[in-house]
PDB file of C-alpha atoms and ligand atoms in Angstrom:
ATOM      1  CA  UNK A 174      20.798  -0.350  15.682  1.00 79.00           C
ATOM      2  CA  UNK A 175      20.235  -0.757  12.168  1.00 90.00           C
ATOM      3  CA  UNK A 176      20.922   2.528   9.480  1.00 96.00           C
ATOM      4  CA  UNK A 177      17.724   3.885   7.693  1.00 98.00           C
ATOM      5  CA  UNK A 178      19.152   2.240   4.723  1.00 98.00           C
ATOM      6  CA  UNK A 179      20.132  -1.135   6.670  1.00 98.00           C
ATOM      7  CA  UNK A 180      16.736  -1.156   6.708  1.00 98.00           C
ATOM      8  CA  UNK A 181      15.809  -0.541   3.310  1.00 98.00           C
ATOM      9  CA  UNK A 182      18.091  -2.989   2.035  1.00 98.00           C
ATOM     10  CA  UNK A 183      16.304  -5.889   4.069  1.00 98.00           C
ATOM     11  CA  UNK A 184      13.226  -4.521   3.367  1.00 98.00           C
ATOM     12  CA  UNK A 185      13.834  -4.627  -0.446  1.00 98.00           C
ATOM     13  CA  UNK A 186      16.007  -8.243   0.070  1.00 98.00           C
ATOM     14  CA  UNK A 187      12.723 -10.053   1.606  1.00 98.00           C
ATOM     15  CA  UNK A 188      10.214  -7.979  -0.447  1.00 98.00           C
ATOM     16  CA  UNK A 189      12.184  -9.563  -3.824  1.00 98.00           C
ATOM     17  CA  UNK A 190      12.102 -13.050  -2.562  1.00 98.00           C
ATOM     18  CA  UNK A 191       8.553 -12.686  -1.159  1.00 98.00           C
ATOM     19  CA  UNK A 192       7.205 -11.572  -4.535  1.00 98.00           C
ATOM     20  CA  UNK A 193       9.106 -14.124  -6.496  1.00 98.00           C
ATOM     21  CA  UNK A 194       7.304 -16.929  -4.110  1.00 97.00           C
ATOM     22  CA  UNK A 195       3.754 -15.110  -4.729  1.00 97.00           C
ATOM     23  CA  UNK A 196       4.349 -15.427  -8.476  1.00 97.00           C
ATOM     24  CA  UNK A 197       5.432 -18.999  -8.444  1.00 96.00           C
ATOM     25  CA  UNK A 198       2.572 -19.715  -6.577  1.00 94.00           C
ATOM     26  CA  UNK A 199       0.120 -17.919  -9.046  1.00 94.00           C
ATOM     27  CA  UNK A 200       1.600 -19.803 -11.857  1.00 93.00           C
ATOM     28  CA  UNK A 201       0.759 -23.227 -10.077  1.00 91.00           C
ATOM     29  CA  UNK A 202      -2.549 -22.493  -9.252  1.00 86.00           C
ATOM     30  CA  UNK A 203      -4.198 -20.302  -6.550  1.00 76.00           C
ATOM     31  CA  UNK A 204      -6.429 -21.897  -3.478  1.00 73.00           C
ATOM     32  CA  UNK A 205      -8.778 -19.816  -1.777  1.00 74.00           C
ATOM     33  CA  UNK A 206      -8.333 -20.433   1.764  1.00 74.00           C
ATOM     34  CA  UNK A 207     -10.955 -18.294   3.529  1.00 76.00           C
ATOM     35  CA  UNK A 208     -12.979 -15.254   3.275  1.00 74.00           C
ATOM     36  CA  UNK A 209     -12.724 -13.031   5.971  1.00 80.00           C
ATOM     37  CA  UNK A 210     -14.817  -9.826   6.510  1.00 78.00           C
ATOM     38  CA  UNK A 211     -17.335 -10.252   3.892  1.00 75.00           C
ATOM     39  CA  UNK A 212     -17.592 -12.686   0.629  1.00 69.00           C
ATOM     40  CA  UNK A 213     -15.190 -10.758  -1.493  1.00 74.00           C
ATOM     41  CA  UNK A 214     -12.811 -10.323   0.869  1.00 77.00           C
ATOM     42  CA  UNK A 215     -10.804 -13.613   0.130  1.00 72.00           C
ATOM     43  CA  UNK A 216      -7.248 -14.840   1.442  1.00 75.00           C
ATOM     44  CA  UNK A 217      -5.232 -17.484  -0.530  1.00 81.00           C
ATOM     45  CA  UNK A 218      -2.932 -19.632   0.304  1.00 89.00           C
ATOM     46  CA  UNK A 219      -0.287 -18.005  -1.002  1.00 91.00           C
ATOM     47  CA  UNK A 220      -0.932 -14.814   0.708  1.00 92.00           C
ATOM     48  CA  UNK A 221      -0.527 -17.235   4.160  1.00 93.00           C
ATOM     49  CA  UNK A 222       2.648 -18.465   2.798  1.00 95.00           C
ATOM     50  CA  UNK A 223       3.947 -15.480   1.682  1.00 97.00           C
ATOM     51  CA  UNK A 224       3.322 -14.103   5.009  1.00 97.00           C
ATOM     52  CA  UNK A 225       4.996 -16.861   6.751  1.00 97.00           C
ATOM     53  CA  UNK A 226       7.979 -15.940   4.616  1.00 98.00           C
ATOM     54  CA  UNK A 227       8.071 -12.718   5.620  1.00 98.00           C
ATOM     55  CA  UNK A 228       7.989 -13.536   9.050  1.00 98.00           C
ATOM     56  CA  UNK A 229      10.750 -15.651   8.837  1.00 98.00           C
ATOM     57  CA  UNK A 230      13.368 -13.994   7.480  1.00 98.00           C
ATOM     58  CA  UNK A 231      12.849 -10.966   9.694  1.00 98.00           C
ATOM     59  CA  UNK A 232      12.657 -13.217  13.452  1.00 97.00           C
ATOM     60  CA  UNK A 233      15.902 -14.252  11.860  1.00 98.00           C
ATOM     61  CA  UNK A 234      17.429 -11.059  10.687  1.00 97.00           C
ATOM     62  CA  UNK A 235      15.387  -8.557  12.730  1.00 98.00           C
ATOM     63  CA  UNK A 236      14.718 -10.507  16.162  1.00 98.00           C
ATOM     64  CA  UNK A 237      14.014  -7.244  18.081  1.00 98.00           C
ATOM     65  CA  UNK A 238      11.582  -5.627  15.928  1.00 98.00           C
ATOM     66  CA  UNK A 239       7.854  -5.931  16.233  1.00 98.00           C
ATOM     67  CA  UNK A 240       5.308  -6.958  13.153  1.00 98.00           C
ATOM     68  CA  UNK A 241       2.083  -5.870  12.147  1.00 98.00           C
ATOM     69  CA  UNK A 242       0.681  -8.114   9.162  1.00 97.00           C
ATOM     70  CA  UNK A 243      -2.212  -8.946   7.593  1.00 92.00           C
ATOM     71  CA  UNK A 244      -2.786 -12.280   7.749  1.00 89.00           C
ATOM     72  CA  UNK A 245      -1.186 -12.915  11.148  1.00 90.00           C
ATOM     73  CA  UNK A 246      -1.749  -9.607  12.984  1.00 89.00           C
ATOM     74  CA  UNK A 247       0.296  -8.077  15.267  1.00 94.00           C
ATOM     75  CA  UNK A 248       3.334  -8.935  17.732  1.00 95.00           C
ATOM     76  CA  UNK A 249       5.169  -6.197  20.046  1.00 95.00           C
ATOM     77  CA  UNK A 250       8.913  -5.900  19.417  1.00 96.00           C
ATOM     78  CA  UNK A 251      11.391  -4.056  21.533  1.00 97.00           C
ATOM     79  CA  UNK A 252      13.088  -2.133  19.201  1.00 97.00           C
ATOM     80  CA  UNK A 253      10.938   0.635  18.897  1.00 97.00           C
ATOM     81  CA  UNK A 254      10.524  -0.295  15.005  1.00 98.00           C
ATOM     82  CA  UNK A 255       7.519  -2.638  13.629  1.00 98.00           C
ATOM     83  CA  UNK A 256       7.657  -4.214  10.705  1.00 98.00           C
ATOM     84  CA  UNK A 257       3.875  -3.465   8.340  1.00 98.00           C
ATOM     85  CA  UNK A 258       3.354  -6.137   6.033  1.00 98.00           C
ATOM     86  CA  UNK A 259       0.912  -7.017   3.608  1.00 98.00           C
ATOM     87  CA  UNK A 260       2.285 -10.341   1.772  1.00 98.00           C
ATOM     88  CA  UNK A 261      -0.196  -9.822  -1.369  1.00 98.00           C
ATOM     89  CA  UNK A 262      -1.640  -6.317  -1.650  1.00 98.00           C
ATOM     90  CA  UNK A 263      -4.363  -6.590  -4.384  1.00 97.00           C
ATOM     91  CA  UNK A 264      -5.622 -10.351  -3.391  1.00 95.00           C
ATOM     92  CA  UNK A 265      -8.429 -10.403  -5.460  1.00 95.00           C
ATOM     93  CA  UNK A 266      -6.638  -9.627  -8.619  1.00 96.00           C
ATOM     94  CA  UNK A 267      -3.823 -12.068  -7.442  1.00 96.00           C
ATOM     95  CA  UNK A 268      -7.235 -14.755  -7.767  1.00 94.00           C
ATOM     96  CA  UNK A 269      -8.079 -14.068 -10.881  1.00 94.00           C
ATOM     97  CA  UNK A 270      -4.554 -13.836 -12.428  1.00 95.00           C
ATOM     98  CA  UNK A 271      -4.528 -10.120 -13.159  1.00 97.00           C
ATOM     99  CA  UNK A 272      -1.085  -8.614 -12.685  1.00 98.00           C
ATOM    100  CA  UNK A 273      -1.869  -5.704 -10.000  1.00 98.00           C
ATOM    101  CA  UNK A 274      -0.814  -7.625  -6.601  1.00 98.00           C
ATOM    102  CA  UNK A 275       2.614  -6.366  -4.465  1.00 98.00           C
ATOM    103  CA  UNK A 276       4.211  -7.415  -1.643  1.00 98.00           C
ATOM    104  CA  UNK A 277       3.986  -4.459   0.548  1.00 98.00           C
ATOM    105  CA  UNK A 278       6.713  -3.893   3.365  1.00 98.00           C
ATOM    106  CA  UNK A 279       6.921  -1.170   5.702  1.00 98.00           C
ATOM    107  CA  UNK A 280       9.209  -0.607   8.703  1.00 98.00           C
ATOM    108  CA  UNK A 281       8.580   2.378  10.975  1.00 98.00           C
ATOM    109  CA  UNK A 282       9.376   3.910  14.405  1.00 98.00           C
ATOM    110  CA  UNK A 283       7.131   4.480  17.261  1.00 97.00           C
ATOM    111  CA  UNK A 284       3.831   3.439  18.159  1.00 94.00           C
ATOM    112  CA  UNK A 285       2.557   0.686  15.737  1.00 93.00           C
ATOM    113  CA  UNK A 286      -0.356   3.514  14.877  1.00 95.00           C
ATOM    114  CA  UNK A 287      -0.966   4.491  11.332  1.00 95.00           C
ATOM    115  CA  UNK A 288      -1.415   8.212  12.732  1.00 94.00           C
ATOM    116  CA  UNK A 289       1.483   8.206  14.876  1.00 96.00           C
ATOM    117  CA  UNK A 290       4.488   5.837  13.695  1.00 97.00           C
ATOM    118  CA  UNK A 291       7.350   7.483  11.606  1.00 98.00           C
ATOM    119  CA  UNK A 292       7.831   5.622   8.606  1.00 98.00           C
ATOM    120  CA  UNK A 293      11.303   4.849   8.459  1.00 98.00           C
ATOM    121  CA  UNK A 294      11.909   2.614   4.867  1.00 98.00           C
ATOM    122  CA  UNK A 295       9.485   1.396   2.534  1.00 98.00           C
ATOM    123  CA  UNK A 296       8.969  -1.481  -0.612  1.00 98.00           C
ATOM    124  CA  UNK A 297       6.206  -2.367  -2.910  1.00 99.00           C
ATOM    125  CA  UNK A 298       7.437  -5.152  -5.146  1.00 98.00           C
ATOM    126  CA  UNK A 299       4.962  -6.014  -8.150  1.00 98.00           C
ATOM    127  CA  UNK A 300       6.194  -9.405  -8.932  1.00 98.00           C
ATOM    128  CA  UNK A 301       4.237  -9.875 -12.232  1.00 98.00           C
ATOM    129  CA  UNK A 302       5.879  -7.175 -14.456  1.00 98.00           C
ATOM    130  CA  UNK A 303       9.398  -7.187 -11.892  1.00 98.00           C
ATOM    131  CA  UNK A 304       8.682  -3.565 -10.624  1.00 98.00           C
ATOM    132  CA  UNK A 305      10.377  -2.396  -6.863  1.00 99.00           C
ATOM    133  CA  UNK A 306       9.410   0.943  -5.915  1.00 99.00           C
ATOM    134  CA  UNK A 307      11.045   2.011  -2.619  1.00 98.00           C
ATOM    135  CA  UNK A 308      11.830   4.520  -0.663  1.00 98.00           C
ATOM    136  CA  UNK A 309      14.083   5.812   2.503  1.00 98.00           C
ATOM    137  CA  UNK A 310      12.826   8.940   4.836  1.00 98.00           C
ATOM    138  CA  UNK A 311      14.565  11.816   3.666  1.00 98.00           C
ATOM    139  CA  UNK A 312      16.408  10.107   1.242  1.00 98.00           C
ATOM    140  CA  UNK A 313      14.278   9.827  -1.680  1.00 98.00           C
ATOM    141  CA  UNK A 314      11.841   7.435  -3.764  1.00 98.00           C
ATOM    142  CA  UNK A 315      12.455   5.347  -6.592  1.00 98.00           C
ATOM    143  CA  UNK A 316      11.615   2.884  -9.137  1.00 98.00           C
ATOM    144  CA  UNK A 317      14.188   0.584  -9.414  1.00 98.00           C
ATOM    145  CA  UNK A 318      16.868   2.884  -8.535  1.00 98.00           C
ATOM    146  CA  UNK A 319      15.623   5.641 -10.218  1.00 98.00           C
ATOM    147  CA  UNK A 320      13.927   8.430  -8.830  1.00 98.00           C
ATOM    148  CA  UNK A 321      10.487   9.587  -8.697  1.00 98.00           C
ATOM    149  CA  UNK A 322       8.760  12.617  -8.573  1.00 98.00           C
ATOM    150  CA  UNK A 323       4.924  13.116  -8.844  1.00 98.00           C
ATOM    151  CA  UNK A 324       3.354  14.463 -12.001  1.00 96.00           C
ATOM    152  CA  UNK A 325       2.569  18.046 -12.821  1.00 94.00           C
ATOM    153  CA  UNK A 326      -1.563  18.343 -13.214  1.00 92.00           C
ATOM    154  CA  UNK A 327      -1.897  19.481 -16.562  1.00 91.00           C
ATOM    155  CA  UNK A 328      -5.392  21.715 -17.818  1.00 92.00           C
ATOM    156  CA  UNK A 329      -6.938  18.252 -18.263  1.00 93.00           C
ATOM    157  CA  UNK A 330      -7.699  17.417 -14.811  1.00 95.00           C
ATOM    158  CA  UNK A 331      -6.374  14.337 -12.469  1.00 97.00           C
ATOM    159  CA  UNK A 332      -5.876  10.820 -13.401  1.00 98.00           C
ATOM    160  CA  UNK A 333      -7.196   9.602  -9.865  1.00 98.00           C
ATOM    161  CA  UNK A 334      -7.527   6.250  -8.646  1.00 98.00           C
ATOM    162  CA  UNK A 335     -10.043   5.113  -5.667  1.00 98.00           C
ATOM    163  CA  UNK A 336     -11.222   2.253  -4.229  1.00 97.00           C
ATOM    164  CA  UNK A 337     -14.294   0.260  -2.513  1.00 95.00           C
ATOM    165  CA  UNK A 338     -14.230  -1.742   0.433  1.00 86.00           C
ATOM    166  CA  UNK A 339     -15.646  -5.170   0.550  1.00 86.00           C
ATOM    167  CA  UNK A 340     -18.854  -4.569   2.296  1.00 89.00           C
ATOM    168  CA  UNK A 341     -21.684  -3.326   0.239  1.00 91.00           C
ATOM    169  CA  UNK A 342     -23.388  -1.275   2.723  1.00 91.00           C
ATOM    170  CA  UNK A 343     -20.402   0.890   2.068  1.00 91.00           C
ATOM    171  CA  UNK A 344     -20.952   1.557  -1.794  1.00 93.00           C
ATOM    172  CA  UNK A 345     -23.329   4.090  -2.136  1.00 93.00           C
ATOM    173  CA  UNK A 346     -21.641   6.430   0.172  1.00 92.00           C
ATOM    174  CA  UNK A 347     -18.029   5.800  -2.010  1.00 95.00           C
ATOM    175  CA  UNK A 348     -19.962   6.298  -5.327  1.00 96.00           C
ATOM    176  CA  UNK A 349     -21.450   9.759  -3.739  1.00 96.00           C
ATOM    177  CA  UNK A 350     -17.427  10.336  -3.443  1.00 96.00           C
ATOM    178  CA  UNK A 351     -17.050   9.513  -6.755  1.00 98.00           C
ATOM    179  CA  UNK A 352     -19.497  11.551  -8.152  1.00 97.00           C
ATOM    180  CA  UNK A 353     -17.708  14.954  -6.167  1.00 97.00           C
ATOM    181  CA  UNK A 354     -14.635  14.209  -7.144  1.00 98.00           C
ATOM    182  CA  UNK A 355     -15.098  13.245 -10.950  1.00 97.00           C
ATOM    183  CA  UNK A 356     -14.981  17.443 -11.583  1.00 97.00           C
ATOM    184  CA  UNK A 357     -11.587  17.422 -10.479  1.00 97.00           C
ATOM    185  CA  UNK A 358     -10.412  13.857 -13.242  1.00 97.00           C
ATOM    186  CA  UNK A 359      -9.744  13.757 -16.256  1.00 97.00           C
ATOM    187  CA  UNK A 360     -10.345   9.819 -15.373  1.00 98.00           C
ATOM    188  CA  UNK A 361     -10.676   7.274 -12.679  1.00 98.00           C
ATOM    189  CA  UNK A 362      -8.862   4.082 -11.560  1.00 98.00           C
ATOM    190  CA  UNK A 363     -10.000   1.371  -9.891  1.00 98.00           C
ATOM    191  CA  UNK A 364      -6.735  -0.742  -9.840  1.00 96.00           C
ATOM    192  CA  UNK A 365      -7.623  -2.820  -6.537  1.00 97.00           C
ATOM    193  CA  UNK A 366      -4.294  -2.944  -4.780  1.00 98.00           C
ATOM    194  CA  UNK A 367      -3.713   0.339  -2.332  1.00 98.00           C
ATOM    195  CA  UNK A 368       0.056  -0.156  -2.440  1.00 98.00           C
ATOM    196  CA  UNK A 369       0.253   0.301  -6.119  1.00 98.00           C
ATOM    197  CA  UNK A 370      -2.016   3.364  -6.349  1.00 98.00           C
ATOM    198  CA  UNK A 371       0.543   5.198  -4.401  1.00 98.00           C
ATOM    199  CA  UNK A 372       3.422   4.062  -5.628  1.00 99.00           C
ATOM    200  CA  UNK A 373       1.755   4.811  -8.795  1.00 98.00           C
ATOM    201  CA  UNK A 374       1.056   8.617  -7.564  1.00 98.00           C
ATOM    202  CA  UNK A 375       4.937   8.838  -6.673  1.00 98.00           C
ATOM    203  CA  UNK A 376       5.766   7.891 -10.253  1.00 98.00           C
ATOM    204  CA  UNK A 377       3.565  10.181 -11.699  1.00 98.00           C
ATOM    205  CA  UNK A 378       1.592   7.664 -12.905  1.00 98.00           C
ATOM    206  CA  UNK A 379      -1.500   8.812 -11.046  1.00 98.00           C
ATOM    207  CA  UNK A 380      -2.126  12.652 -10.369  1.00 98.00           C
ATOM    208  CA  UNK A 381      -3.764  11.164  -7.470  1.00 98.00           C
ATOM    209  CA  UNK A 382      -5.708   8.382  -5.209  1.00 98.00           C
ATOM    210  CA  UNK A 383      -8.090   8.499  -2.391  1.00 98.00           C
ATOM    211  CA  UNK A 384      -9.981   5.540  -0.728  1.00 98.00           C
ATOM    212  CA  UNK A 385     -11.871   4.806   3.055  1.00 97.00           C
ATOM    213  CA  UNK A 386     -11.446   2.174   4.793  1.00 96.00           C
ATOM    214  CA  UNK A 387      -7.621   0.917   4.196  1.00 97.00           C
ATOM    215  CA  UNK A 388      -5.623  -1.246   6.603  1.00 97.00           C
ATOM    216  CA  UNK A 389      -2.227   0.020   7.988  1.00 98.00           C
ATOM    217  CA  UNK A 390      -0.518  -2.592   5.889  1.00 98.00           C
ATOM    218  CA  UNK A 391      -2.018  -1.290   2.722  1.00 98.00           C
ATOM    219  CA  UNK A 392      -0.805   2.133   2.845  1.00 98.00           C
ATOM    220  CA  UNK A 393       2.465   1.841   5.459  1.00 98.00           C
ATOM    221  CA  UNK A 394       4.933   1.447   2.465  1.00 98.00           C
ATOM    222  CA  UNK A 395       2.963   3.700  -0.871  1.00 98.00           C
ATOM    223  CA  UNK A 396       2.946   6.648   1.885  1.00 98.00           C
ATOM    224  CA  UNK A 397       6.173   6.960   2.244  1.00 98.00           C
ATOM    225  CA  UNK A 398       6.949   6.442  -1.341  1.00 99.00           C
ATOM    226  CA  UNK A 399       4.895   9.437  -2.306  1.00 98.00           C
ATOM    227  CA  UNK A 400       5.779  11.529   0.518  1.00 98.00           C
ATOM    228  CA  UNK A 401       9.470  10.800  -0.837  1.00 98.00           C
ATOM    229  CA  UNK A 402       8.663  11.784  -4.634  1.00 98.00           C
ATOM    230  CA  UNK A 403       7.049  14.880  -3.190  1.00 98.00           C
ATOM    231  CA  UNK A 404       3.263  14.357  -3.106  1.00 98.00           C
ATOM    232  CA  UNK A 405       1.155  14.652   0.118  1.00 98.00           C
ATOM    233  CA  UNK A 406      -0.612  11.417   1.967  1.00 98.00           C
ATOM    234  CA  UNK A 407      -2.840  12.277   4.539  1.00 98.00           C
ATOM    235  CA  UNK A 408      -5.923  10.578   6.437  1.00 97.00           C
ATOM    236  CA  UNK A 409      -9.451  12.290   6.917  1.00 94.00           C
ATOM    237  CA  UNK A 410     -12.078  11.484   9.813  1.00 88.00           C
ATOM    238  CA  UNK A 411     -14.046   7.808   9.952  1.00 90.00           C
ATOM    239  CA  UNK A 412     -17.371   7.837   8.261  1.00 87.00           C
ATOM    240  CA  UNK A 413     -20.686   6.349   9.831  1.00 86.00           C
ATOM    241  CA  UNK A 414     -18.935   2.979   9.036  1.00 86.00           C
ATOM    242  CA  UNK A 415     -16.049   4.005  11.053  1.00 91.00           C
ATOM    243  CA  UNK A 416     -14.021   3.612   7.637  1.00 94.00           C
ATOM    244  CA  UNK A 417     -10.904   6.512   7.520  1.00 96.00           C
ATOM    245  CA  UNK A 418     -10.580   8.661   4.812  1.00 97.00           C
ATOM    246  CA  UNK A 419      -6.750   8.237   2.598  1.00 98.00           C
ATOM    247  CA  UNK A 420      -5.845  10.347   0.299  1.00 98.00           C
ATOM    248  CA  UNK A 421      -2.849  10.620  -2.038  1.00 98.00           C
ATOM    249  CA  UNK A 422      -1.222  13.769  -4.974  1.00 98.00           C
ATOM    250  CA  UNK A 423       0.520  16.329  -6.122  1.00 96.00           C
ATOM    251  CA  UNK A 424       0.696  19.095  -3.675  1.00 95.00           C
ATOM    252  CA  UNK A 425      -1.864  21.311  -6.154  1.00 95.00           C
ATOM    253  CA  UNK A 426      -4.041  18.754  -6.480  1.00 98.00           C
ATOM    254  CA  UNK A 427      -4.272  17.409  -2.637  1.00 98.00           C
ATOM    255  CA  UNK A 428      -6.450  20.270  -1.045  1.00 97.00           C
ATOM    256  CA  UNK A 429      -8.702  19.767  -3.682  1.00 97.00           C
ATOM    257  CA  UNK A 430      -9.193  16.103  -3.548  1.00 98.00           C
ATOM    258  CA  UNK A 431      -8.989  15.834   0.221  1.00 98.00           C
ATOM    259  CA  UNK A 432     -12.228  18.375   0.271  1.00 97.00           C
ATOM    260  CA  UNK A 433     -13.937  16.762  -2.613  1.00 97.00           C
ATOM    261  CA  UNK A 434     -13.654  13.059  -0.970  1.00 97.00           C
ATOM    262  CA  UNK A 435     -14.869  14.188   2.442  1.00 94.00           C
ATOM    263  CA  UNK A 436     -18.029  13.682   3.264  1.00 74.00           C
ATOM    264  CA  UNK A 437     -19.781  16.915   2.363  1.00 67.00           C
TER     265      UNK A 437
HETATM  266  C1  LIP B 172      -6.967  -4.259  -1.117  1.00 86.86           C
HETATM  267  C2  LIP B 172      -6.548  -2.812  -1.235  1.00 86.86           C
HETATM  268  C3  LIP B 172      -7.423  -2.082  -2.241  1.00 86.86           C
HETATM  269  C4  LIP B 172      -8.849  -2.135  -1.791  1.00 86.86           C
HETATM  270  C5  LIP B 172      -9.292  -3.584  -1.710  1.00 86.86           C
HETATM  271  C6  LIP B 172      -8.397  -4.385  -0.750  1.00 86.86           C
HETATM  272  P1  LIP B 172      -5.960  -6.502  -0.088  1.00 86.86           P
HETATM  273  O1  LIP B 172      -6.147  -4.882  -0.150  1.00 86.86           O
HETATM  274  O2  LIP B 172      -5.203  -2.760  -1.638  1.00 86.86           O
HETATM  275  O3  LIP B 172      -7.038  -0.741  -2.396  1.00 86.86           O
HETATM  276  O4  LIP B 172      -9.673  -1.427  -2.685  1.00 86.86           O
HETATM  277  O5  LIP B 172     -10.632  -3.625  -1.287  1.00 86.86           O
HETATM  278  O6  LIP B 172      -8.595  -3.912   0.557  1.00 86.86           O
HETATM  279  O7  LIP B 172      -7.180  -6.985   0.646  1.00 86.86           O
HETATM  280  O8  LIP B 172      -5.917  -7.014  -1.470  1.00 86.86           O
HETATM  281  O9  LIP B 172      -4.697  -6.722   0.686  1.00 86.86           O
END
């Protein structure tokens, strides 16, 4: 079986070449292909291809293992390790040229379940401005080889980031969040790609992040990052919309944030 940093390695390996496929593709020209749950929720072309890279390299390089993806689902390895990819975290920005997209790659062990896998090895590869942050369980996170740590809150409050989900029904209950959390910022952040606002929390660049309603492949990877650089990443019950609660800091900020974003 494959080391923990085996692992890495080949996660970092097809992350690099995925990303430098996503960007070429950006600089030709990007198709919509489809929207899926709602309007805004658009897949390209490129996030099908990129995908299909993915894919690729691992049935050749990791036959056993299972996948979990979001453009082509799931598929049940034997291993006892799945593979959680998301081929262009931030889409929408990806569509209208702005630099925030990664190629998020995950492997864990265990049960393919967000609340129950072991996250083994982790990359988020933002093609546009050549950053890999990465990380190995128990072995640290980094930024292109060097490592990360979150930030110290300072007097001023949190830099936190959030998100909304595509479906408008959804809004006003995330702006109520907003609005209980904004005592605890100094600022928000509405980046639009999950993967980065963690990675982004491991590097210190955030003091913290919390959005509903993420898919495993958007927060696989950035959890383990910022677990590794010594922040907390933990999930809160579904809202009426079934949508779960992820949240992202420091460990002095965390209790604080997770309350605030709860539903009251
Ligand atoms: C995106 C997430 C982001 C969220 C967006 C979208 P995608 O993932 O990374 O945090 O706010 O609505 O879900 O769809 O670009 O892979």
């Amino acid at each position: 079986m494959a080391s923990d940093r085996d692992l890495h390695d080949l996660a970092l390996d097809i992350a690099r070449e995925a990303g430098a496929l996503a960007l070429r593709r950006r600089t030709e020209g990007v198709a919509i292909a489809a929207t899926k749950s709602a309007l805004a929720d658009i897949v390209t072309e490129a996030d099908r291809e990129v995908e299909a890279l993915v894919r690729a390299r691992l049935a050749a390089e990791a036959p056993r293992d299972g996948f979990l993806g979001e453009e082509t689902g799931a598929e049940v390895g034997e291993s006892g390790l799945t593979w959680v990819v998301d081929p262009i975290d931030g889409t929408v920005n990806y569509a209208y040229g702005m630099p925030q997209y990664a190629v998020s790659i995950a492997v864990v062990a265990g049960e393919p379940d967000p609340d129950r896998w072991e996250a083994v090895a982790a990359a988020v590869y933002a093609p546009a401005v050549d950053e890999m942050f990465h990380a190995v369980r128990h072995d640290g996170a980094y930024l292109d080889g060097a490592r990360l740590r979150v930030a110290e809150l300072t007097d001023a409050g949190g830099l936190i980031a959030t998100g909304f989900g595509y479906d408008p029904s959804t809004h006003a209950g995330d702006l109520a969040a907003v609005g209980r959390v904004l005592p605890l910022a100094r600022d928000l952040r509405r980046a639009g790609a999950a993967s980065l606002d963690l990675s982004y929390v491991a590097a210190g660049r955030l003091d913290g992040y919390f959005e509903r309603g993420l898919q495993p492949w958007d927060h696989a990877a950035g959890a383990l990052i910022v677990r590794e650089a010594g922040g907390r990443f933990g999930r809160g019950d579904a809202d009426a919309a079934g949508r779960v609660l992820n949240v992202a800091a420091a460990p002095e900020l965390y209790d604080r944030l997770f309350a605030a974003a709860l539903q009251p």
